[in-house]
């Protein structure tokens, strides 16, 4: 199956700093990548959808200036949490979809962000 | 608004038992329904269903979709402790997946 990597797997930072998370599709070209966050014992909440070369589409209630998404190539998308605060602490998961029209998404291993 | 509802939210059984997990949905422009298993990290893919009435099987796991009743079930037979996880149902519309809340399955030895 297709492989998606995420880096870093875990990050601890101080309040007010910015954190960048990378999501890479290793063996296929991802036309679309998705960013989710997951709080403990809750399901995945879609934050934004990004298509290569265009601006990300954010879900309602997600601040685009807070969560910057860049999808510069068909194999790499980045999520930057700007001026992180303790309430941004969460598990962030990316997924990638290859063929347009195919719903199957391949998930990265996730990044656990802790903001002190 | 698109909605996916899973039941039960939590289930505890003994090793060897058979379990059935449920997923109902209301989604515009339905394309497919997917089941994922999530342990400590990100979800791993189990099945993708697009057609009604065709059972998909993988070892002790099987799943079927009913597009008339907007419903899917995931069956696990002869459960093992390694099956303990959260099982997520997601329904794909035109662009994105909508996830249910998940069923937390615990298999006791």
XYZ file of N, CA and C in Angstrom:
675
model
N 0.825 -1.206 0.000
C 0.000 0.000 0.000
C 0.845 1.236 0.000
N 0.237 2.376 -0.246
C 0.948 3.646 -0.304
C 1.428 4.055 1.084
N 2.579 4.708 1.125
C 3.175 5.086 2.408
C 3.226 6.602 2.527
N 2.783 7.071 3.693
C 2.833 8.503 4.003
C 3.643 8.673 5.281
N 4.596 9.573 5.245
C 5.400 9.820 6.447
C 5.083 11.203 6.999
N 5.316 11.355 8.288
C 5.127 12.630 8.941
C 6.329 12.893 9.829
N 6.702 14.158 9.893
C 7.859 14.505 10.715
C 7.651 15.886 11.317
N 7.900 16.086 12.610
C 8.365 15.066 13.555
C 7.205 14.225 14.080
N 7.526 13.161 14.795
C 6.465 12.333 15.368
C 5.967 12.931 16.682
N 6.878 13.692 17.310
C 6.500 14.277 18.591
C 7.236 15.601 18.735
N 6.558 16.619 19.216
C 7.238 17.895 19.439
C 6.665 18.553 20.682
N 7.566 19.089 21.457
C 7.208 19.859 22.658
C 7.787 21.247 22.479
N 6.953 22.260 22.637
C 7.457 23.616 22.419
C 6.866 24.562 23.454
N 7.461 25.733 23.514
C 6.970 26.752 24.450
C 5.858 27.557 23.793
N 4.993 28.057 24.613
C 3.904 28.895 24.145
C 4.455 30.092 23.375
N 3.853 30.392 22.223
C 4.282 31.537 21.432
C 5.197 31.191 20.275
N 5.729 29.990 20.285
C 6.609 29.586 19.183
C 5.773 28.978 18.059
N 6.409 28.851 16.893
C 5.741 28.236 15.748
C 6.323 26.852 15.499
N 5.493 25.968 15.047
C 5.909 24.582 14.829
C 5.513 24.159 13.426
N 6.454 23.547 12.713
C 6.158 23.078 11.359
C 6.121 21.565 11.346
N 5.088 21.006 10.727
C 4.947 19.562 10.590
C 4.944 19.235 9.101
N 5.741 18.244 8.734
C 5.831 17.854 7.323
C 5.090 16.547 7.071
N 4.461 16.480 5.918
C 3.757 15.268 5.496
C 4.224 14.929 4.089
N 4.738 13.717 3.928
C 5.264 13.317 2.620
C 4.624 12.017 2.142
N 4.267 11.977 0.883
C 3.862 10.716 0.269
C 5.126 10.119 -0.344
N 5.472 8.920 0.073
C 6.787 8.368 -0.262
C 6.827 7.627 -1.594
N 5.744 7.009 -1.977
C 5.815 6.181 -3.183
C 4.686 6.461 -4.160
N 4.055 7.618 -4.008
C 3.032 8.004 -4.974
C 2.890 9.513 -4.957
N 2.268 10.038 -5.987
C 2.046 11.482 -6.062
C 0.661 11.799 -5.508
N 0.644 12.658 -4.521
C -0.598 12.987 -3.829
C -1.184 14.277 -4.389
N -2.254 14.138 -5.134
C -2.882 15.340 -5.674
C -3.541 16.143 -4.561
N -4.004 15.462 -3.551
C -4.683 16.132 -2.439
C -4.160 15.589 -1.121
N -3.924 16.494 -0.198
C -3.546 16.087 1.155
C -4.514 16.720 2.144
N -4.724 16.030 3.230
C -5.677 16.477 4.242
C -4.954 16.585 5.575
N -5.350 17.547 6.378
C -4.816 17.689 7.730
C -5.961 17.548 8.735
N -5.743 16.662 9.699
C -6.720 16.409 10.746
C -6.086 16.697 12.099
N -6.940 16.958 13.073
C -6.469 16.920 14.454
C -7.396 16.008 15.245
N -6.827 15.434 16.256
C -7.579 14.484 17.069
C -7.274 14.726 18.529
N -8.324 15.002 19.304
C -8.184 15.136 20.748
C -8.370 13.768 21.383
N -7.862 13.589 22.615
C -7.940 12.268 23.258
C -9.353 11.707 23.257
N -9.459 10.482 22.852
C -10.708 9.726 22.852
C -11.776 10.357 21.952
N -11.356 11.126 21.000
C -12.301 11.688 20.037
C -11.904 11.271 18.632
N -12.805 11.502 17.704
C -12.528 11.098 16.330
C -11.692 12.150 15.614
N -11.374 11.863 14.381
C -10.567 12.790 13.586
C -11.428 13.967 13.145
N -10.865 15.161 13.281
C -11.568 16.350 12.840
C -10.781 16.959 11.680
N -11.396 17.051 10.527
C -10.725 17.611 9.362
C -10.493 19.099 9.583
N -9.248 19.517 9.370
C -8.913 20.933 9.507
C -8.929 21.621 8.146
N -8.288 20.961 7.182
C -8.157 21.608 5.883
C -7.814 20.579 4.823
N -8.127 20.952 3.592
C -7.812 20.147 2.421
C -6.870 20.958 1.548
N -5.775 20.344 1.123
C -4.874 21.105 0.265
C -4.587 20.362 -1.028
N -4.676 21.093 -2.103
C -4.350 20.578 -3.419
C -3.043 21.205 -3.869
N -2.219 20.395 -4.484
C -0.905 20.858 -4.904
C -1.000 22.104 -5.763
N -0.252 23.129 -5.377
C -0.177 24.349 -6.162
C -1.295 25.343 -5.941
N -2.232 25.032 -5.059
C -3.302 26.002 -4.813
C -3.499 26.205 -3.312
N -4.305 27.207 -2.978
C -4.519 27.509 -1.558
C -5.366 26.419 -0.905
N -5.097 26.198 0.370
C -5.835 25.175 1.109
C -7.265 25.641 1.378
N -8.153 24.685 1.473
C -9.545 24.955 1.856
C -9.717 24.565 3.304
N -10.054 25.532 4.131
C -10.160 25.288 5.567
C -11.601 24.984 5.952
N -11.744 24.113 6.940
C -13.067 23.807 7.477
C -13.518 24.966 8.364
N -14.824 25.030 8.529
C -15.398 26.089 9.350
C -14.824 26.037 10.757
N -14.441 27.195 11.251
C -13.922 27.273 12.616
C -12.419 27.090 12.710
N -11.757 26.778 11.631
C -10.298 26.614 11.654
C -9.662 27.894 11.123
N -8.791 28.489 11.947
C -8.188 29.776 11.553
C -7.064 29.559 10.566
N -7.199 30.106 9.392
C -6.180 29.884 8.361
C -4.884 30.631 8.667
N -4.962 31.713 9.421
C -3.736 32.441 9.770
C -2.993 31.760 10.904
N -3.672 30.913 11.618
C -3.086 30.188 12.737
C -2.448 28.885 12.242
N -3.138 28.236 11.329
C -2.674 26.947 10.808
C -2.365 27.131 9.315
N -1.082 27.406 9.048
C -0.661 27.687 7.676
C -0.346 26.388 6.956
N -0.933 26.211 5.802
C -0.706 24.979 5.044
C -0.088 25.337 3.705
N 0.965 24.598 3.379
C 1.635 24.768 2.093
C 1.751 23.411 1.422
N 1.317 23.345 0.169
C 1.386 22.074 -0.568
C 2.164 22.355 -1.842
N 3.477 22.436 -1.665
C 4.331 22.954 -2.739
C 4.616 21.938 -3.834
N 4.508 20.660 -3.500
C 4.796 19.641 -4.513
C 3.816 18.501 -4.355
N 3.867 17.572 -5.287
C 2.934 16.441 -5.247
C 3.284 15.417 -4.179
N 4.379 15.628 -3.476
C 4.757 14.669 -2.437
C 4.948 15.314 -1.071
N 4.739 16.613 -0.952
C 5.010 17.274 0.324
C 3.963 18.337 0.640
N 3.421 18.248 1.860
C 2.579 19.309 2.396
C 3.073 19.628 3.799
N 3.027 20.890 4.174
C 3.444 21.262 5.524
C 2.328 22.013 6.229
N 2.251 21.773 7.530
C 1.316 22.493 8.399
C 2.159 23.236 9.418
N 2.001 24.543 9.485
C 2.705 25.335 10.494
C 1.692 25.879 11.480
N 1.887 25.521 12.731
C 1.055 26.055 13.809
C 1.767 27.309 14.310
N 1.204 28.460 14.048
C 1.877 29.712 14.397
C 1.482 30.158 15.800
N 2.434 30.732 16.492
C 2.209 31.239 17.841
C 1.388 30.232 18.657
N 1.966 29.068 18.807
C 1.230 27.965 19.452
C 0.910 28.278 20.908
N -0.258 27.811 21.341
C -0.690 27.941 22.729
C -1.043 26.570 23.269
N -1.124 26.421 24.579
C -1.438 25.098 25.154
C -2.699 24.453 24.579
N -3.682 25.247 24.199
C -4.909 24.644 23.643
C -4.707 24.063 22.244
N -3.550 24.366 21.637
C -3.224 23.757 20.337
C -2.618 22.368 20.498
N -2.329 21.993 21.735
C -1.779 20.656 21.982
C -2.784 19.608 21.500
N -2.313 18.722 20.666
C -3.214 17.737 20.057
C -2.397 16.749 19.243
N -3.081 15.786 18.664
C -2.471 14.836 17.740
C -2.862 15.297 16.328
N -1.866 15.624 15.518
C -2.123 16.106 14.160
C -1.773 14.996 13.170
N -2.710 14.688 12.306
C -2.517 13.599 11.353
C -2.746 14.121 9.943
N -1.858 13.748 9.040
C -2.085 14.099 7.647
C -2.479 12.841 6.879
N -3.141 13.035 5.785
C -3.417 11.917 4.888
C -3.241 12.406 3.461
N -3.058 11.454 2.576
C -2.829 11.802 1.180
C -3.695 10.936 0.290
N -4.141 11.539 -0.772
C -4.962 10.822 -1.732
C -4.284 10.927 -3.082
N -4.251 9.816 -3.785
C -3.559 9.810 -5.062
C -4.468 10.239 -6.183
N -5.193 9.266 -6.733
C -6.013 9.536 -7.905
C -7.193 10.431 -7.563
N -7.437 11.414 -8.404
C -8.605 12.266 -8.226
C -9.856 11.408 -8.351
N -10.808 11.630 -7.471
C -12.047 10.864 -7.522
C -12.008 9.599 -6.680
N -10.842 9.213 -6.208
C -10.720 8.042 -5.357
C -10.762 8.500 -3.913
N -11.673 7.923 -3.120
C -11.815 8.392 -1.745
C -10.749 7.870 -0.795
N -10.046 6.806 -1.188
C -9.148 6.185 -0.214
C -8.031 7.138 0.158
N -7.852 7.339 1.439
C -6.800 8.192 1.956
C -5.813 7.337 2.739
N -4.549 7.662 2.578
C -3.482 6.964 3.291
C -2.961 7.905 4.358
N -2.941 7.418 5.579
C -2.620 8.288 6.701
C -1.153 8.216 7.080
N -0.627 9.350 7.492
C 0.690 9.382 8.105
C 0.578 8.898 9.533
N 1.721 8.714 10.209
C 1.724 8.185 11.570
C 1.307 9.200 12.624
N 1.157 10.452 12.249
C 0.706 11.463 13.194
C 1.844 12.175 13.904
N 1.555 13.365 14.393
C 2.501 14.168 15.170
C 1.811 14.607 16.450
N 2.435 14.269 17.567
C 1.851 14.699 18.841
C 2.505 16.008 19.259
N 1.725 17.063 19.309
C 2.215 18.391 19.676
C 1.804 18.706 21.103
N 2.791 19.060 21.896
C 2.529 19.522 23.263
C 3.081 20.930 23.399
N 2.231 21.860 23.750
C 2.652 23.252 23.924
C 2.622 23.568 25.416
N 3.772 23.964 25.935
C 3.873 24.205 27.381
C 3.517 25.647 27.730
N -26.263 18.856 6.704
C -24.866 18.626 7.080
C -24.554 17.130 7.052
N -23.413 16.773 6.474
C -23.002 15.364 6.413
C -22.779 14.806 7.810
N -23.197 13.564 7.992
C -23.129 12.976 9.329
C -22.844 11.491 9.239
N -21.972 11.013 10.107
C -21.671 9.583 10.219
C -21.778 9.212 11.691
N -22.582 8.206 11.987
C -22.829 7.807 13.376
C -22.463 6.344 13.550
N -21.616 6.086 14.522
C -21.200 4.708 14.796
C -21.802 4.230 16.115
N -22.060 2.937 16.158
C -22.541 2.360 17.412
C -22.061 0.910 17.519
N -21.836 0.393 18.726
C -21.816 1.187 19.954
C -20.562 2.054 20.014
N -20.505 2.958 20.946
C -19.312 3.796 21.102
C -18.204 3.012 21.794
N -18.616 2.041 22.589
C -17.640 1.261 23.330
C -18.160 -0.165 23.469
N -17.262 -1.136 23.396
C -17.667 -2.542 23.460
C -16.541 -3.347 24.104
N -16.908 -4.152 25.096
C -15.931 -5.000 25.770
C -16.414 -6.440 25.665
N -15.581 -7.296 25.105
C -15.952 -8.707 24.933
C -14.777 -9.587 25.331
N -15.038 -10.895 25.352
C -13.974 -11.849 25.658
C -13.357 -12.378 24.371
N -12.120 -12.746 24.483
C -11.411 -13.341 23.351
C -12.231 -14.517 22.802
N -12.319 -14.563 21.464
C -13.079 -15.649 20.851
C -14.493 -15.257 20.463
N -14.996 -14.191 21.059
C -16.345 -13.735 20.717
C -16.354 -13.130 19.316
N -17.553 -13.021 18.768
C -17.757 -12.331 17.486
C -18.411 -10.979 17.763
N -17.960 -9.946 17.088
C -18.531 -8.606 17.294
C -19.009 -8.025 15.975
N -20.017 -7.177 16.099
C -20.539 -6.443 14.941
C -20.554 -4.964 15.274
N -19.881 -4.187 14.466
C -19.844 -2.737 14.652
C -20.691 -2.088 13.570
N -21.397 -1.034 13.960
C -22.362 -0.411 13.057
C -21.955 0.996 12.646
N -22.362 1.354 11.436
C -22.081 2.693 10.933
C -23.242 3.134 10.054
N -23.882 4.234 10.429
C -24.940 4.781 9.580
C -24.528 6.175 9.128
N -25.038 6.606 8.010
C -24.545 7.869 7.449
C -25.623 8.636 6.699
N -25.389 9.937 6.626
C -26.163 10.824 5.756
C -25.154 11.735 5.089
N -24.889 11.472 3.848
C -23.844 12.223 3.143
C -24.332 12.546 1.746
N -24.151 13.778 1.326
C -24.505 14.124 -0.048
C -23.394 13.648 -0.982
N -23.767 13.283 -2.174
C -22.787 12.822 -3.175
C -21.931 11.672 -2.662
N -22.574 10.661 -2.120
C -21.853 9.496 -1.582
C -20.995 8.858 -2.676
N -19.750 8.534 -2.291
C -18.884 7.797 -3.218
C -18.446 6.465 -2.623
N -18.081 6.482 -1.343
C -17.601 5.233 -0.750
C -17.646 5.325 0.765
N -17.594 4.156 1.395
C -17.526 4.076 2.848
C -16.256 3.307 3.196
N -15.511 3.813 4.145
C -14.235 3.207 4.505
C -14.220 2.859 5.987
N -13.574 1.749 6.297
C -13.341 1.364 7.684
C -11.845 1.428 7.962
N -11.524 1.986 9.131
C -10.137 2.076 9.574
C -10.025 1.520 10.988
N -8.820 1.039 11.311
C -8.508 0.595 12.676
C -7.457 1.546 13.218
N -7.700 2.067 14.406
C -6.724 2.968 15.012
C -6.300 2.438 16.369
N -5.003 2.162 16.501
C -4.459 1.770 17.788
C -3.827 3.013 18.399
N -2.530 3.015 18.616
C -2.008 4.199 19.312
C -1.656 5.345 18.352
N -1.529 5.026 17.104
C -1.105 6.087 16.173
C -2.213 6.369 15.158
N -1.827 6.622 13.932
C -2.803 7.033 12.931
C -3.605 5.820 12.438
N -4.754 6.061 11.850
C -5.599 4.955 11.386
C -4.951 4.130 10.276
N -5.212 2.840 10.320
C -4.775 1.978 9.229
C -6.009 1.494 8.485
N -5.885 1.424 7.192
C -6.995 1.117 6.306
C -7.418 -0.343 6.428
N -8.732 -0.582 6.477
C -9.259 -1.940 6.475
C -9.991 -2.237 5.167
N -11.073 -1.483 4.932
C -11.897 -1.763 3.755
C -12.409 -0.461 3.131
N -12.664 -0.539 1.830
C -13.417 0.507 1.160
C -14.580 -0.153 0.437
N -15.783 0.355 0.666
C -16.992 -0.225 0.091
C -17.657 0.819 -0.779
N -18.020 0.394 -1.974
C -18.708 1.325 -2.857
C -20.045 0.767 -3.337
N -20.180 -0.544 -3.354
C -21.400 -1.153 -3.889
C -22.181 -1.848 -2.794
N -23.491 -1.794 -2.914
C -24.375 -2.422 -1.929
C -24.295 -3.933 -2.033
N -24.367 -4.599 -0.880
C -24.583 -6.038 -0.856
C -23.376 -6.905 -1.146
N -22.247 -6.304 -1.456
C -21.049 -7.113 -1.751
C -20.166 -7.118 -0.524
N -19.969 -8.308 0.038
C -19.178 -8.408 1.258
C -17.691 -8.390 0.920
N -16.966 -7.603 1.700
C -15.502 -7.619 1.577
C -14.957 -8.349 2.790
N -13.936 -9.181 2.538
C -13.422 -10.021 3.595
C -11.906 -9.943 3.639
N -11.381 -9.949 4.873
C -9.939 -10.018 5.043
C -9.689 -10.780 6.334
N -9.388 -12.063 6.201
C -9.165 -12.893 7.386
C -10.425 -13.006 8.214
N -10.337 -12.588 9.465
C -11.491 -12.677 10.369
C -12.393 -11.450 10.290
N -12.007 -10.490 9.482
C -12.803 -9.274 9.357
C -13.608 -9.303 8.062
N -14.821 -8.794 8.137
C -15.629 -8.654 6.929
C -16.524 -7.439 7.090
N -16.964 -6.906 5.950
C -17.792 -5.716 5.991
C -18.728 -5.708 4.798
N -19.868 -5.079 4.995
C -20.853 -4.993 3.922
C -21.556 -3.653 4.003
N -22.038 -3.189 2.871
C -22.661 -1.867 2.769
C -24.100 -2.020 2.259
N -24.994 -1.250 2.831
C -26.379 -1.209 2.361
C -26.681 0.245 1.987
N -26.641 0.537 0.711
C -26.797 1.932 0.273
C -28.248 2.393 0.329
N -29.165 1.442 0.390
C -30.578 1.821 0.511
C -30.873 2.296 1.933
N -30.342 1.537 2.901
C -30.558 1.883 4.310
C -29.470 2.812 4.842
N -28.479 3.147 4.038
C -27.379 4.059 4.430
C -26.664 3.522 5.668
N -26.137 2.310 5.521
C -25.673 1.589 6.697
C -24.569 0.631 6.291
N -23.617 0.439 7.213
C -22.595 -0.578 6.993
C -22.312 -1.272 8.312
N -21.873 -2.526 8.237
C -21.419 -3.222 9.425
C -20.025 -3.780 9.195
N -19.301 -3.853 10.299
C -17.976 -4.482 10.296
C -18.051 -5.638 11.282
N -17.782 -6.838 10.791
C -17.798 -8.029 11.640
C -16.383 -8.498 11.919
N -16.152 -8.901 13.147
C -14.881 -9.540 13.504
C -15.229 -10.837 14.215
N -14.788 -11.946 13.643
C -15.054 -13.248 14.253
C -13.828 -13.717 15.029
N -14.061 -14.610 15.988
C -12.973 -15.202 16.784
C -11.985 -14.125 17.235
N -12.504 -13.135 17.925
C -11.682 -11.972 18.285
C -10.456 -12.361 19.098
N -9.394 -11.556 18.932
C -8.142 -11.743 19.663
C -7.808 -10.439 20.372
N -6.931 -10.511 21.363
C -6.594 -9.286 22.110
C -5.989 -8.227 21.190
N -5.340 -8.673 20.132
C -4.763 -7.715 19.179
C -5.791 -6.951 18.361
N -7.052 -7.358 18.466
C -8.117 -6.625 17.767
C -8.560 -5.404 18.571
N -8.101 -5.298 19.805
C -8.470 -4.143 20.633
C -7.969 -2.868 19.972
N -8.872 -1.951 19.725
C -8.533 -0.713 19.008
C -9.792 0.133 18.916
N -9.643 1.313 18.322
C -10.806 2.113 17.934
C -11.034 1.869 16.448
N -12.252 1.546 16.099
C -12.603 1.304 14.699
C -13.389 2.516 14.190
N -12.861 3.097 13.128
C -13.446 4.313 12.584
C -14.115 4.016 11.248
N -15.297 4.573 11.097
C -16.023 4.505 9.843
C -15.952 5.901 9.223
N -15.694 5.963 7.930
C -15.625 7.264 7.255
C -16.361 7.152 5.933
N -17.066 8.192 5.595
C -17.805 8.182 4.341
C -17.261 9.275 3.437
N -16.995 8.914 2.209
C -16.421 9.852 1.255
C -17.489 10.444 0.351
N -17.484 11.787 0.309
C -18.357 12.481 -0.626
C -17.547 12.897 -1.835
N -17.810 14.120 -2.289
C -17.130 14.566 -3.503
C -15.637 14.791 -3.283
N -15.290 15.252 -2.114
C -13.900 15.652 -1.894
C -13.291 15.044 -0.643
N -14.003 15.097 0.447
C -13.369 14.749 1.718
C -14.089 13.574 2.388
N -13.442 13.058 3.430
C -14.033 12.003 4.256
C -14.673 12.628 5.484
N -15.812 12.089 5.854
C -16.458 12.478 7.102
C -16.367 11.273 8.029
N -15.775 11.472 9.201
C -15.541 10.372 10.126
C -16.636 10.286 11.180
N -16.951 9.057 11.576
C -17.786 8.840 12.743
C -16.952 8.974 14.004
N -17.614 8.823 15.144
C -16.937 9.018 16.439
C -16.026 7.854 16.788
N -16.240 6.739 16.122
C -15.423 5.571 16.424
C -16.082 4.652 17.437
N -15.755 3.376 17.363
C -16.153 2.388 18.372
C -14.884 1.889 19.027
N -14.813 2.051 20.351
C -13.648 1.553 21.097
C -13.917 0.110 21.487
N -13.175 -0.804 20.892
C -13.340 -2.240 21.127
C -12.231 -2.739 22.034
N -12.635 -3.415 23.096
C -11.660 -3.997 24.023
C -11.909 -5.491 24.081
N -10.867 -6.264 23.817
C -10.972 -7.726 23.872
C -10.217 -8.189 25.107
N -10.928 -8.783 26.047
C -10.299 -9.300 27.262
C -9.903 -10.756 27.084
N -8.727 -11.138 27.603
C -8.287 -12.531 27.437
C -9.139 -13.491 28.254
